[in-house]
């Protein structure tokens, strides 16, 4: 994403310091406030330290998280007002190691390229049911080729679904996003995408006749969506439509 490239440039130009993640808070706030389509912007280091600024659907303001030498093995989360004021006391904390998170591991594997992570459950101290999301990740290296950390720009699955729901898709049309295993990522219609935290539904398991019909045809005709390598036009009947 442009945000990852921008922050990589800010590191190389000395504006952002991977050794001082607390100093990133204002920059991350300005970015998350400017890019309304983004759920979270963050960074993790090989030492396991991390910081991010995140927006949660249905909540006012943002949340800033920080783990560094001051916090030890814990990451602390602070409320942030819409105008960027960070709360004095943390909302919560929990053990955290950035190097074990799916977004960080995906970034390390890309070797200087940008890539998408797998869908994963977000970490949050106050969450009874974790939000699911995926990250656009990018590693950044110093001049000697040593890894400085991984940039992570994330979207929540609920936010992607909300975007699809706002599209005009013909008369009564709907849109679905699945991965190569036909596990749900997003849908323009109101339907559960997971049956329990962090367990996504297969498209054939949705409470939606059209999605079930599409999944059936993809499985019987192509062996699954993972076998399709080009755009396909299909005529599918579902509930007599």
Coordinates of C-alpha atoms in Angstrom, one line a residue:
X1 CA 0.0 0.0 0.0
X2 CA 1.0 3.6 -0.3
X3 CA 1.0 3.9 3.5
X4 CA 3.6 1.1 3.8
X5 CA 5.8 2.7 1.2
X6 CA 5.4 6.1 2.8
X7 CA 6.4 4.9 6.2
X8 CA 9.4 3.0 4.8
X9 CA 10.5 6.3 3.3
X10 CA 10.0 8.0 6.6
X11 CA 12.2 5.5 8.3
X12 CA 15.0 5.8 5.7
X13 CA 14.9 9.6 5.9
X14 CA 15.1 9.5 9.7
X15 CA 11.6 10.9 10.5
X16 CA 10.4 7.6 12.0
X17 CA 12.8 5.7 14.3
X18 CA 12.2 2.0 14.8
X19 CA 14.1 2.2 18.1
X20 CA 11.6 4.8 19.4
X21 CA 8.1 3.5 18.6
X22 CA 6.5 5.9 21.0
X23 CA 7.5 8.8 18.8
X24 CA 5.3 7.3 16.0
X25 CA 2.0 8.0 17.6
X26 CA 1.3 11.4 16.1
X27 CA 2.3 10.2 12.6
X28 CA 0.1 7.1 12.9
X29 CA -2.8 9.2 14.1
X30 CA -2.5 11.6 11.2
X31 CA -2.5 8.7 8.8
X32 CA -5.4 6.7 10.2
X33 CA -7.4 9.9 10.4
X34 CA -6.7 10.7 6.7
X35 CA -7.2 7.2 5.3
X36 CA -10.8 6.4 6.3
X37 CA -10.8 3.1 4.4
X38 CA -8.0 1.7 6.5
X39 CA -8.7 -0.1 9.8
X40 CA -5.1 -0.1 11.3
X41 CA -1.6 1.1 10.6
X42 CA 1.3 -0.4 12.6
X43 CA 4.9 -1.6 12.7
X44 CA 6.7 -4.4 14.5
X45 CA 10.4 -5.0 15.1
X46 CA 12.6 -8.1 15.3
X47 CA 12.9 -7.5 19.0
X48 CA 9.2 -8.2 19.3
X49 CA 8.2 -4.5 19.9
X50 CA 5.2 -3.0 18.1
X51 CA 2.9 0.0 17.8
X52 CA -0.3 0.7 15.9
X53 CA -3.2 3.1 15.6
X54 CA -6.5 1.4 14.9
X55 CA -10.2 2.2 14.4
X56 CA -12.9 -0.2 15.5
X57 CA -16.3 -0.1 13.8
X58 CA -19.0 1.5 15.9
X59 CA -16.6 3.2 18.3
X60 CA -15.7 6.9 18.5
X61 CA -12.0 7.8 18.1
X62 CA -9.2 5.4 17.8
X63 CA -6.9 3.2 19.9
X64 CA -3.1 3.4 20.2
X65 CA -1.1 0.3 21.2
X66 CA 2.6 0.3 22.3
X67 CA 5.1 -2.3 23.3
X68 CA 8.7 -1.4 23.9
X69 CA 11.4 -1.6 26.5
X70 CA 9.3 0.4 28.9
X71 CA 6.4 -2.1 28.8
X72 CA 8.4 -5.3 28.8
X73 CA 6.5 -8.3 27.5
X74 CA 3.2 -6.5 27.7
X75 CA 1.5 -4.4 25.1
X76 CA -0.6 -1.5 26.3
X77 CA -3.7 0.0 24.6
X78 CA -4.8 3.6 25.0
X79 CA -7.9 5.4 23.9
X80 CA -7.5 8.2 21.4
X81 CA -10.0 11.0 20.9
X82 CA -11.1 12.0 17.3
X83 CA -8.7 15.0 17.5
X84 CA -5.8 12.8 18.4
X85 CA -5.5 13.1 22.2
X86 CA -4.1 9.9 23.7
X87 CA -5.6 8.9 27.1
X88 CA -3.3 9.1 30.2
X89 CA -4.2 5.7 31.4
X90 CA -4.2 2.4 29.4
X91 CA -7.5 0.7 28.6
X92 CA -5.8 -2.7 29.0
X93 CA -2.7 -4.8 28.4
X94 CA -1.7 -8.4 27.6
X95 CA 1.4 -10.4 26.7
X96 CA 2.5 -9.7 23.2
X97 CA 5.3 -10.6 20.8
X98 CA 5.1 -9.0 17.4
X99 CA 7.4 -11.6 15.8
X100 CA 4.8 -14.3 16.4
X101 CA 1.8 -12.4 14.8
X102 CA 0.6 -13.5 11.4
X103 CA 1.1 -10.1 9.8
X104 CA 4.7 -10.0 11.0
X105 CA 5.5 -13.5 9.8
X106 CA 3.9 -12.8 6.4
X107 CA 6.0 -9.6 6.0
X108 CA 9.3 -11.4 6.8
X109 CA 8.4 -14.0 4.2
X110 CA 7.9 -11.5 1.4
X111 CA 11.6 -10.5 1.4
X112 CA 11.4 -6.8 0.4
X113 CA 8.0 -7.1 -1.3
X114 CA 4.5 -6.2 -0.3
X115 CA 2.0 -9.0 0.2
X116 CA -1.3 -9.9 1.9
X117 CA -1.3 -11.8 5.2
X118 CA -3.7 -14.6 6.0
X119 CA -7.0 -13.6 7.7
X120 CA -6.4 -13.6 11.4
X121 CA -8.0 -12.6 14.7
X122 CA -6.9 -9.2 16.0
X123 CA -5.4 -9.0 19.5
X124 CA -7.2 -6.7 21.9
X125 CA -7.4 -6.6 25.7
X126 CA -11.1 -5.7 25.9
X127 CA -12.5 -7.9 23.1
X128 CA -14.9 -10.6 24.1
X129 CA -15.2 -11.7 20.4
X130 CA -12.1 -10.8 18.4
X131 CA -12.4 -8.9 15.1
X132 CA -11.1 -10.7 12.0
X133 CA -8.9 -8.8 9.5
X134 CA -6.0 -9.1 7.1
X135 CA -2.9 -7.0 6.6
X136 CA -1.0 -5.5 3.6
X137 CA 2.5 -6.1 4.9
X138 CA 6.0 -4.9 3.9
X139 CA 9.4 -5.5 5.5
X140 CA 11.9 -2.7 5.7
X141 CA 15.7 -3.1 5.8
X142 CA 18.7 -0.8 6.5
X143 CA 21.5 -0.1 4.1
X144 CA 23.4 -3.3 5.2
X145 CA 20.3 -5.5 4.5
X146 CA 19.4 -6.0 8.2
X147 CA 15.7 -6.2 8.9
X148 CA 14.4 -3.2 10.8
X149 CA 10.8 -4.3 11.0
X150 CA 7.5 -5.0 9.2
X151 CA 4.9 -2.4 8.2
X152 CA 1.3 -3.5 8.5
X153 CA -1.7 -1.8 7.0
X154 CA -4.9 -3.7 7.9
X155 CA -8.5 -4.0 6.9
X156 CA -11.2 -5.6 9.0
X157 CA -13.5 -8.1 7.3
X158 CA -16.5 -6.2 8.6
X159 CA -15.1 -3.0 6.9
X160 CA -14.7 -4.9 3.6
X161 CA -18.2 -6.2 3.9
X162 CA -19.5 -2.7 4.6
X163 CA -17.8 -1.4 1.4
X164 CA -19.3 -4.2 -0.7
X165 CA -22.7 -3.5 0.8
X166 CA -22.5 0.1 -0.5
X167 CA -21.9 -1.0 -4.1
X168 CA -24.6 -1.0 -6.7
X169 CA -24.6 -4.5 -8.2
X170 CA -27.3 -4.7 -10.8
X171 CA -30.9 -5.4 -9.7
X172 CA -30.7 -7.4 -6.5
X173 CA -27.1 -8.4 -7.1
X174 CA -24.6 -9.4 -4.4
X175 CA -20.9 -9.7 -4.1
X176 CA -18.7 -12.2 -2.2
X177 CA -15.0 -12.3 -1.5
X178 CA -13.4 -15.7 -0.6
X179 CA -9.9 -17.0 -0.4
X180 CA -8.4 -19.8 -2.5
X181 CA -10.0 -22.3 -0.1
X182 CA -13.5 -20.7 -0.5
X183 CA -13.4 -19.5 3.1
X184 CA -15.3 -16.3 3.5
X185 CA -13.6 -12.9 3.6
X186 CA -16.5 -10.5 3.0
X187 CA -20.0 -10.3 1.6
X188 CA -22.3 -7.5 0.5
X189 CA -25.3 -9.1 2.1
X190 CA -25.9 -9.4 5.8
X191 CA -24.7 -12.9 6.8
X192 CA -22.4 -14.4 9.4
X193 CA -18.9 -15.1 8.0
X194 CA -17.7 -17.1 11.0
X195 CA -19.4 -19.5 13.3
X196 CA -17.2 -18.8 16.3
X197 CA -14.2 -16.5 16.9
X198 CA -11.5 -16.9 14.3
X199 CA -13.3 -19.8 12.5
X200 CA -14.4 -18.6 9.1
X201 CA -17.2 -20.3 7.2
X202 CA -16.9 -21.9 3.9
X203 CA -19.0 -20.3 1.2
X204 CA -21.2 -23.4 1.1
X205 CA -22.0 -22.9 4.8
X206 CA -23.5 -19.4 4.5
X207 CA -27.2 -18.8 5.2
X208 CA -27.5 -17.5 1.6
X209 CA -28.8 -19.7 -1.3
X210 CA -26.8 -17.8 -4.0
X211 CA -23.5 -18.2 -2.2
X212 CA -24.3 -21.9 -1.6
X213 CA -25.1 -22.4 -5.3
X214 CA -22.0 -20.6 -6.5
X215 CA -19.8 -22.6 -4.2
X216 CA -21.4 -25.8 -5.5
X217 CA -20.8 -25.0 -9.1
X218 CA -17.2 -23.9 -8.4
X219 CA -16.5 -27.2 -6.6
X220 CA -18.1 -29.5 -9.2
X221 CA -17.1 -27.7 -12.4
X222 CA -13.6 -26.5 -11.4
X223 CA -12.6 -28.4 -8.3
X224 CA -12.8 -25.2 -6.2
X225 CA -12.0 -21.5 -6.7
X226 CA -8.3 -22.1 -6.2
X227 CA -8.1 -23.9 -9.5
X228 CA -9.4 -20.9 -11.5
X229 CA -6.7 -18.7 -13.0
X230 CA -8.8 -16.3 -15.1
X231 CA -12.2 -14.5 -15.1
X232 CA -15.2 -16.7 -15.6
X233 CA -18.8 -16.0 -16.6
X234 CA -21.2 -18.4 -15.0
X235 CA -25.0 -18.8 -15.2
X236 CA -26.2 -20.2 -11.9
X237 CA -29.7 -20.9 -10.6
X238 CA -30.5 -20.5 -6.9
X239 CA -34.0 -20.7 -5.4
X240 CA -35.5 -20.4 -8.8
X241 CA -33.6 -17.2 -9.7

